[in-house]
mmCIF file of C-alpha atoms in Angstrom:
data_model
loop_
_atom_site.group_PDB
_atom_site.id
_atom_site.type_symbol
_atom_site.label_atom_id
_atom_site.label_comp_id
_atom_site.label_asym_id
_atom_site.label_seq_id
_atom_site.Cartn_x
_atom_site.Cartn_y
_atom_site.Cartn_z
ATOM 1 C CA UNK A 11 0.426 14.071 10.839
ATOM 2 C CA UNK A 12 0.935 13.487 7.241
ATOM 3 C CA UNK A 13 0.290 9.565 6.409
ATOM 4 C CA UNK A 14 0.463 7.922 3.179
ATOM 5 C CA UNK A 15 -0.802 4.341 3.549
ATOM 6 C CA UNK A 16 -0.553 2.012 0.594
ATOM 7 C CA UNK A 17 -2.396 -1.352 -0.345
ATOM 8 C CA UNK A 18 -1.003 -4.722 0.410
ATOM 9 C CA UNK A 19 1.336 -6.965 -1.437
ATOM 10 C CA UNK A 20 0.271 -8.439 -4.756
ATOM 11 C CA UNK A 21 1.516 -11.482 -6.884
ATOM 12 C CA UNK A 22 0.549 -11.297 -10.549
ATOM 13 C CA UNK A 23 1.353 -13.280 -13.585
ATOM 14 C CA UNK A 24 3.177 -11.958 -16.567
ATOM 15 C CA UNK A 25 1.105 -9.981 -18.861
ATOM 16 C CA UNK A 26 -1.382 -9.049 -16.097
ATOM 17 C CA UNK A 27 -2.233 -5.687 -14.593
ATOM 18 C CA UNK A 28 -1.802 -4.382 -10.972
ATOM 19 C CA UNK A 29 -3.395 -1.367 -9.411
ATOM 20 C CA UNK A 30 -1.696 0.062 -6.202
ATOM 21 C CA UNK A 31 -3.421 2.526 -3.972
ATOM 22 C CA UNK A 32 -2.026 5.258 -1.773
ATOM 23 C CA UNK A 33 -4.471 6.921 0.736
ATOM 24 C CA UNK A 34 -3.416 10.176 1.998
ATOM 25 C CA UNK A 35 -4.426 11.879 5.503
ATOM 26 C CA UNK A 36 -3.248 14.716 7.558
ATOM 27 C CA UNK A 37 -3.162 17.503 4.927
ATOM 28 C CA UNK A 38 -5.068 19.075 2.231
ATOM 29 C CA UNK A 39 -4.867 16.434 -0.385
ATOM 30 C CA UNK A 40 -5.559 18.703 -3.321
ATOM 31 C CA UNK A 41 -2.653 21.118 -2.481
ATOM 32 C CA UNK A 42 -0.020 18.550 -3.373
ATOM 33 C CA UNK A 43 0.884 15.844 -5.901
ATOM 34 C CA UNK A 44 1.902 12.227 -5.498
ATOM 35 C CA UNK A 45 4.978 10.836 -7.131
ATOM 36 C CA UNK A 46 5.497 7.083 -7.649
ATOM 37 C CA UNK A 47 8.929 5.446 -7.047
ATOM 38 C CA UNK A 48 9.850 1.921 -7.553
ATOM 39 C CA UNK A 49 12.641 -0.364 -6.322
ATOM 40 C CA UNK A 50 13.565 -3.738 -7.548
ATOM 41 C CA UNK A 51 15.006 -6.379 -5.151
ATOM 42 C CA UNK A 52 18.596 -5.128 -4.084
ATOM 43 C CA UNK A 53 18.455 -2.274 -6.597
ATOM 44 C CA UNK A 54 18.196 1.438 -6.497
ATOM 45 C CA UNK A 55 15.234 3.895 -6.880
ATOM 46 C CA UNK A 56 13.449 4.426 -10.017
ATOM 47 C CA UNK A 57 11.091 7.513 -10.425
ATOM 48 C CA UNK A 58 7.883 6.346 -12.325
ATOM 49 C CA UNK A 59 5.961 9.703 -12.580
ATOM 50 C CA UNK A 60 3.736 11.870 -10.713
ATOM 51 C CA UNK A 61 0.203 13.181 -10.653
ATOM 52 C CA UNK A 62 -1.279 16.518 -9.427
ATOM 53 C CA UNK A 63 -4.075 15.712 -7.145
ATOM 54 C CA UNK A 64 -5.577 19.086 -8.031
ATOM 55 C CA UNK A 65 -6.325 18.685 -11.576
ATOM 56 C CA UNK A 66 -5.107 15.257 -12.291
ATOM 57 C CA UNK A 67 -2.206 16.310 -14.583
ATOM 58 C CA UNK A 68 0.461 13.574 -14.977
ATOM 59 C CA UNK A 69 4.075 13.277 -16.258
ATOM 60 C CA UNK A 70 5.091 9.702 -16.637
ATOM 61 C CA UNK A 71 8.711 8.301 -17.117
ATOM 62 C CA UNK A 72 9.229 7.472 -20.820
ATOM 63 C CA UNK A 73 10.117 4.210 -20.066
ATOM 64 C CA UNK A 74 6.948 3.392 -18.757
ATOM 65 C CA UNK A 75 4.741 5.495 -21.157
ATOM 66 C CA UNK A 76 1.738 3.401 -22.419
ATOM 67 C CA UNK A 77 1.937 0.774 -19.683
ATOM 68 C CA UNK A 78 1.397 3.131 -16.644
ATOM 69 C CA UNK A 79 -1.639 5.178 -15.538
ATOM 70 C CA UNK A 80 -1.876 7.230 -12.416
ATOM 71 C CA UNK A 81 -5.086 8.367 -11.041
ATOM 72 C CA UNK A 82 -6.564 10.471 -8.147
ATOM 73 C CA UNK A 83 -9.593 10.276 -6.251
ATOM 74 C CA UNK A 84 -10.248 13.423 -4.446
ATOM 75 C CA UNK A 85 -13.400 12.336 -2.571
ATOM 76 C CA UNK A 86 -11.263 9.771 -0.713
ATOM 77 C CA UNK A 87 -7.837 11.320 -1.084
ATOM 78 C CA UNK A 88 -6.530 8.255 -2.598
ATOM 79 C CA UNK A 89 -4.059 8.118 -5.584
ATOM 80 C CA UNK A 90 -3.764 4.946 -7.768
ATOM 81 C CA UNK A 91 -0.966 3.609 -9.925
ATOM 82 C CA UNK A 92 -1.826 0.938 -12.392
ATOM 83 C CA UNK A 93 0.822 -0.923 -14.353
ATOM 84 C CA UNK A 94 -0.061 -3.080 -17.361
ATOM 85 C CA UNK A 95 1.413 -5.801 -19.265
ATOM 86 C CA UNK A 96 3.432 -6.906 -16.332
ATOM 87 C CA UNK A 97 6.926 -8.445 -16.903
ATOM 88 C CA UNK A 98 9.350 -10.220 -14.490
ATOM 89 C CA UNK A 99 11.374 -7.196 -14.179
ATOM 90 C CA UNK A 100 8.441 -5.208 -12.958
ATOM 91 C CA UNK A 101 8.921 -6.972 -9.671
ATOM 92 C CA UNK A 102 9.496 -4.295 -6.999
ATOM 93 C CA UNK A 103 8.496 -2.480 -4.040
ATOM 94 C CA UNK A 104 6.477 0.531 -5.201
ATOM 95 C CA UNK A 105 6.336 3.570 -3.117
ATOM 96 C CA UNK A 106 4.125 6.828 -3.322
ATOM 97 C CA UNK A 107 5.390 9.999 -1.912
ATOM 98 C CA UNK A 108 3.899 13.343 -1.397
ATOM 99 C CA UNK A 109 5.151 16.100 -3.545
ATOM 100 C CA UNK A 110 4.561 19.878 -3.935
ATOM 101 C CA UNK A 111 3.504 21.507 -7.182
ATOM 102 C CA UNK A 112 6.858 23.259 -7.077
ATOM 103 C CA UNK A 113 10.031 21.220 -7.187
ATOM 104 C CA UNK A 114 10.781 19.812 -4.134
ATOM 105 C CA UNK A 115 12.287 16.579 -2.824
ATOM 106 C CA UNK A 116 9.654 14.155 -1.168
ATOM 107 C CA UNK A 117 9.556 14.261 2.452
ATOM 108 C CA UNK A 118 6.600 11.946 3.140
ATOM 109 C CA UNK A 119 6.575 8.375 1.672
ATOM 110 C CA UNK A 120 4.225 5.335 1.949
ATOM 111 C CA UNK A 121 5.216 2.232 3.388
ATOM 112 C CA UNK A 122 5.822 0.480 0.020
ATOM 113 C CA UNK A 123 3.912 -2.172 -1.618
ATOM 114 C CA UNK A 124 5.644 -5.287 -2.978
ATOM 115 C CA UNK A 125 4.512 -6.479 -6.347
ATOM 116 C CA UNK A 126 5.873 -9.690 -7.394
ATOM 117 C CA UNK A 127 5.348 -10.924 -11.095
ATOM 118 C CA UNK A 128 5.758 -14.611 -11.527
ATOM 119 C CA UNK A 129 4.502 -17.376 -13.533
ATOM 120 C CA UNK B 3 17.657 12.786 -18.492
ATOM 121 C CA UNK B 4 20.180 13.740 -15.991
ATOM 122 C CA UNK B 5 22.197 10.694 -14.882
ATOM 123 C CA UNK B 6 23.638 10.620 -11.398
ATOM 124 C CA UNK B 7 26.530 8.646 -10.650
ATOM 125 C CA UNK B 8 27.469 7.830 -7.119
ATOM 126 C CA UNK B 9 30.884 6.904 -5.663
ATOM 127 C CA UNK B 10 32.002 4.900 -4.183
ATOM 128 C CA UNK B 11 29.712 1.929 -4.376
ATOM 129 C CA UNK B 12 30.532 0.798 -0.872
ATOM 130 C CA UNK B 13 32.210 2.720 1.996
ATOM 131 C CA UNK B 14 33.615 0.559 4.882
ATOM 132 C CA UNK B 15 34.068 2.699 8.028
ATOM 133 C CA UNK B 16 34.113 2.326 11.762
ATOM 134 C CA UNK B 17 31.832 4.308 14.164
ATOM 135 C CA UNK B 18 33.237 7.827 14.694
ATOM 136 C CA UNK B 19 34.962 8.087 11.484
ATOM 137 C CA UNK B 20 34.065 10.575 8.703
ATOM 138 C CA UNK B 21 32.160 9.455 5.593
ATOM 139 C CA UNK B 22 32.319 11.308 2.230
ATOM 140 C CA UNK B 23 30.000 10.394 -0.409
ATOM 141 C CA UNK B 24 30.137 11.619 -3.947
ATOM 142 C CA UNK B 25 27.276 12.379 -6.595
ATOM 143 C CA UNK B 26 28.189 13.530 -10.140
ATOM 144 C CA UNK B 27 25.511 14.609 -12.519
ATOM 145 C CA UNK B 28 25.817 14.244 -16.267
ATOM 146 C CA UNK B 29 24.691 17.909 -16.791
ATOM 147 C CA UNK B 30 24.182 20.787 -14.410
ATOM 148 C CA UNK B 31 21.360 20.134 -11.915
ATOM 149 C CA UNK B 32 18.618 23.030 -12.218
ATOM 150 C CA UNK B 33 18.495 25.467 -9.526
ATOM 151 C CA UNK B 34 20.468 23.497 -7.082
ATOM 152 C CA UNK B 35 17.455 21.006 -6.759
ATOM 153 C CA UNK B 36 19.606 17.987 -5.403
ATOM 154 C CA UNK B 37 18.731 16.033 -2.337
ATOM 155 C CA UNK B 38 20.190 13.182 -0.379
ATOM 156 C CA UNK B 39 18.011 10.119 1.135
ATOM 157 C CA UNK B 40 19.142 7.483 3.722
ATOM 158 C CA UNK B 41 17.455 3.991 3.181
ATOM 159 C CA UNK B 42 17.552 1.105 5.614
ATOM 160 C CA UNK B 43 16.343 -2.473 4.837
ATOM 161 C CA UNK B 44 12.713 -2.699 4.585
ATOM 162 C CA UNK B 45 12.258 1.136 4.932
ATOM 163 C CA UNK B 46 11.121 3.736 2.757
ATOM 164 C CA UNK B 47 13.762 6.446 1.797
ATOM 165 C CA UNK B 48 14.262 9.224 4.520
ATOM 166 C CA UNK B 49 14.971 12.772 3.314
ATOM 167 C CA UNK B 50 18.296 14.079 4.799
ATOM 168 C CA UNK B 51 19.215 17.054 2.617
ATOM 169 C CA UNK B 52 17.541 18.956 -0.045
ATOM 170 C CA UNK B 53 18.651 22.127 -2.115
ATOM 171 C CA UNK B 54 22.111 20.775 -1.970
ATOM 172 C CA UNK B 55 22.877 21.758 1.651
ATOM 173 C CA UNK B 56 19.662 22.331 3.633
ATOM 174 C CA UNK B 57 19.046 19.663 6.430
ATOM 175 C CA UNK B 58 15.420 18.446 6.367
ATOM 176 C CA UNK B 59 13.528 18.673 9.879
ATOM 177 C CA UNK B 60 14.936 16.352 12.594
ATOM 178 C CA UNK B 61 18.351 15.655 10.789
ATOM 179 C CA UNK B 62 21.406 15.788 13.104
ATOM 180 C CA UNK B 63 23.915 18.293 12.104
ATOM 181 C CA UNK B 64 26.498 15.640 11.530
ATOM 182 C CA UNK B 65 24.992 15.411 8.198
ATOM 183 C CA UNK B 66 25.911 18.106 5.535
ATOM 184 C CA UNK B 67 25.767 18.664 2.042
ATOM 185 C CA UNK B 68 27.730 20.597 -0.415
ATOM 186 C CA UNK B 69 28.473 21.079 -4.090
ATOM 187 C CA UNK B 70 27.014 22.979 -7.211
ATOM 188 C CA UNK B 71 26.552 22.415 -10.830
ATOM 189 C CA UNK B 72 27.392 18.641 -11.426
ATOM 190 C CA UNK B 73 29.435 17.718 -8.218
ATOM 191 C CA UNK B 74 27.881 17.120 -4.967
ATOM 192 C CA UNK B 75 28.901 15.590 -1.666
ATOM 193 C CA UNK B 76 27.278 14.348 1.441
ATOM 194 C CA UNK B 77 29.433 14.349 4.451
ATOM 195 C CA UNK B 78 28.732 12.585 7.828
ATOM 196 C CA UNK B 79 31.075 14.043 10.275
ATOM 197 C CA UNK B 80 31.247 11.194 12.829
ATOM 198 C CA UNK B 81 29.413 7.992 11.965
ATOM 199 C CA UNK B 82 26.972 6.684 14.614
ATOM 200 C CA UNK B 83 25.863 3.248 14.522
ATOM 201 C CA UNK B 84 22.467 4.073 13.109
ATOM 202 C CA UNK B 85 24.060 5.743 10.162
ATOM 203 C CA UNK B 86 25.125 2.526 8.454
ATOM 204 C CA UNK B 87 22.684 2.378 5.453
ATOM 205 C CA UNK B 88 22.401 3.081 1.794
ATOM 206 C CA UNK B 89 22.468 6.805 0.688
ATOM 207 C CA UNK B 90 21.042 7.937 -2.606
ATOM 208 C CA UNK B 91 21.223 11.392 -4.249
ATOM 209 C CA UNK B 92 18.324 12.638 -6.160
ATOM 210 C CA UNK B 93 17.599 15.532 -8.609
ATOM 211 C CA UNK B 94 14.142 17.011 -8.704
ATOM 212 C CA UNK B 95 14.706 20.040 -11.038
ATOM 213 C CA UNK B 96 14.385 18.213 -14.314
ATOM 214 C CA UNK B 97 11.983 15.686 -15.711
ATOM 215 C CA UNK B 98 12.440 12.907 -15.458
ATOM 216 C CA UNK B 99 13.504 13.201 -11.773
ATOM 217 C CA UNK B 100 16.331 10.741 -11.234
ATOM 218 C CA UNK B 101 18.272 8.979 -8.441
ATOM 219 C CA UNK B 102 21.713 7.754 -8.066
ATOM 220 C CA UNK B 103 22.447 4.112 -7.757
ATOM 221 C CA UNK B 104 23.343 4.410 -4.131
ATOM 222 C CA UNK B 105 26.389 4.268 -1.874
ATOM 223 C CA UNK B 106 26.331 1.614 0.933
ATOM 224 C CA UNK B 107 28.031 2.737 4.265
ATOM 225 C CA UNK B 108 28.847 -0.420 6.082
ATOM 226 C CA UNK B 109 30.542 -1.279 9.322
ATOM 227 C CA UNK B 110 34.261 -2.141 8.853
#
């Protein structure tokens, strides 16, 4: 069965970086992409971007351009999302989700990773 | 960017009642790429509806979606206790992908 397992919770200071991982199993990794979505406490869902697991092509949300990098390791079927220059408003649960290369609503999601930014 | 506006913000209903949730887009949603998700506290979103009106695998038929262009609706015909949650609409036809701000369906 399709599974996306994310890394554990992180606490970071303002200005630091965080790298969240998302390990995929149960399907052919390179036939899909991975989207990242975040959710601040008590707030709605925010799309951050996506990466093709096949060729590493990326598409980032404009508001995060320059601070976010999404990468993929096909040898371990793992996607990564790194966010730099963290601010308090980056405190959120970060989700990865499997996406098809053609437009489709994500069905499979990771369990979420809480990133807390606090001094 | 397509802005999705959901209404109402909160819907207070009793089990067995009908719930009607609205999602309005700031511009036409490409190729009917509009989905609905359900989210419960501490859980990832769960896909209910995709392509405006197609139910995802395992979703009961009390959930239905409709609409076109810029106006979309999620209807829950008879609320079950497990349906009290937050619901988000999501457009996935244009970049950036966007979500509505959510409608909370709470027990009256």
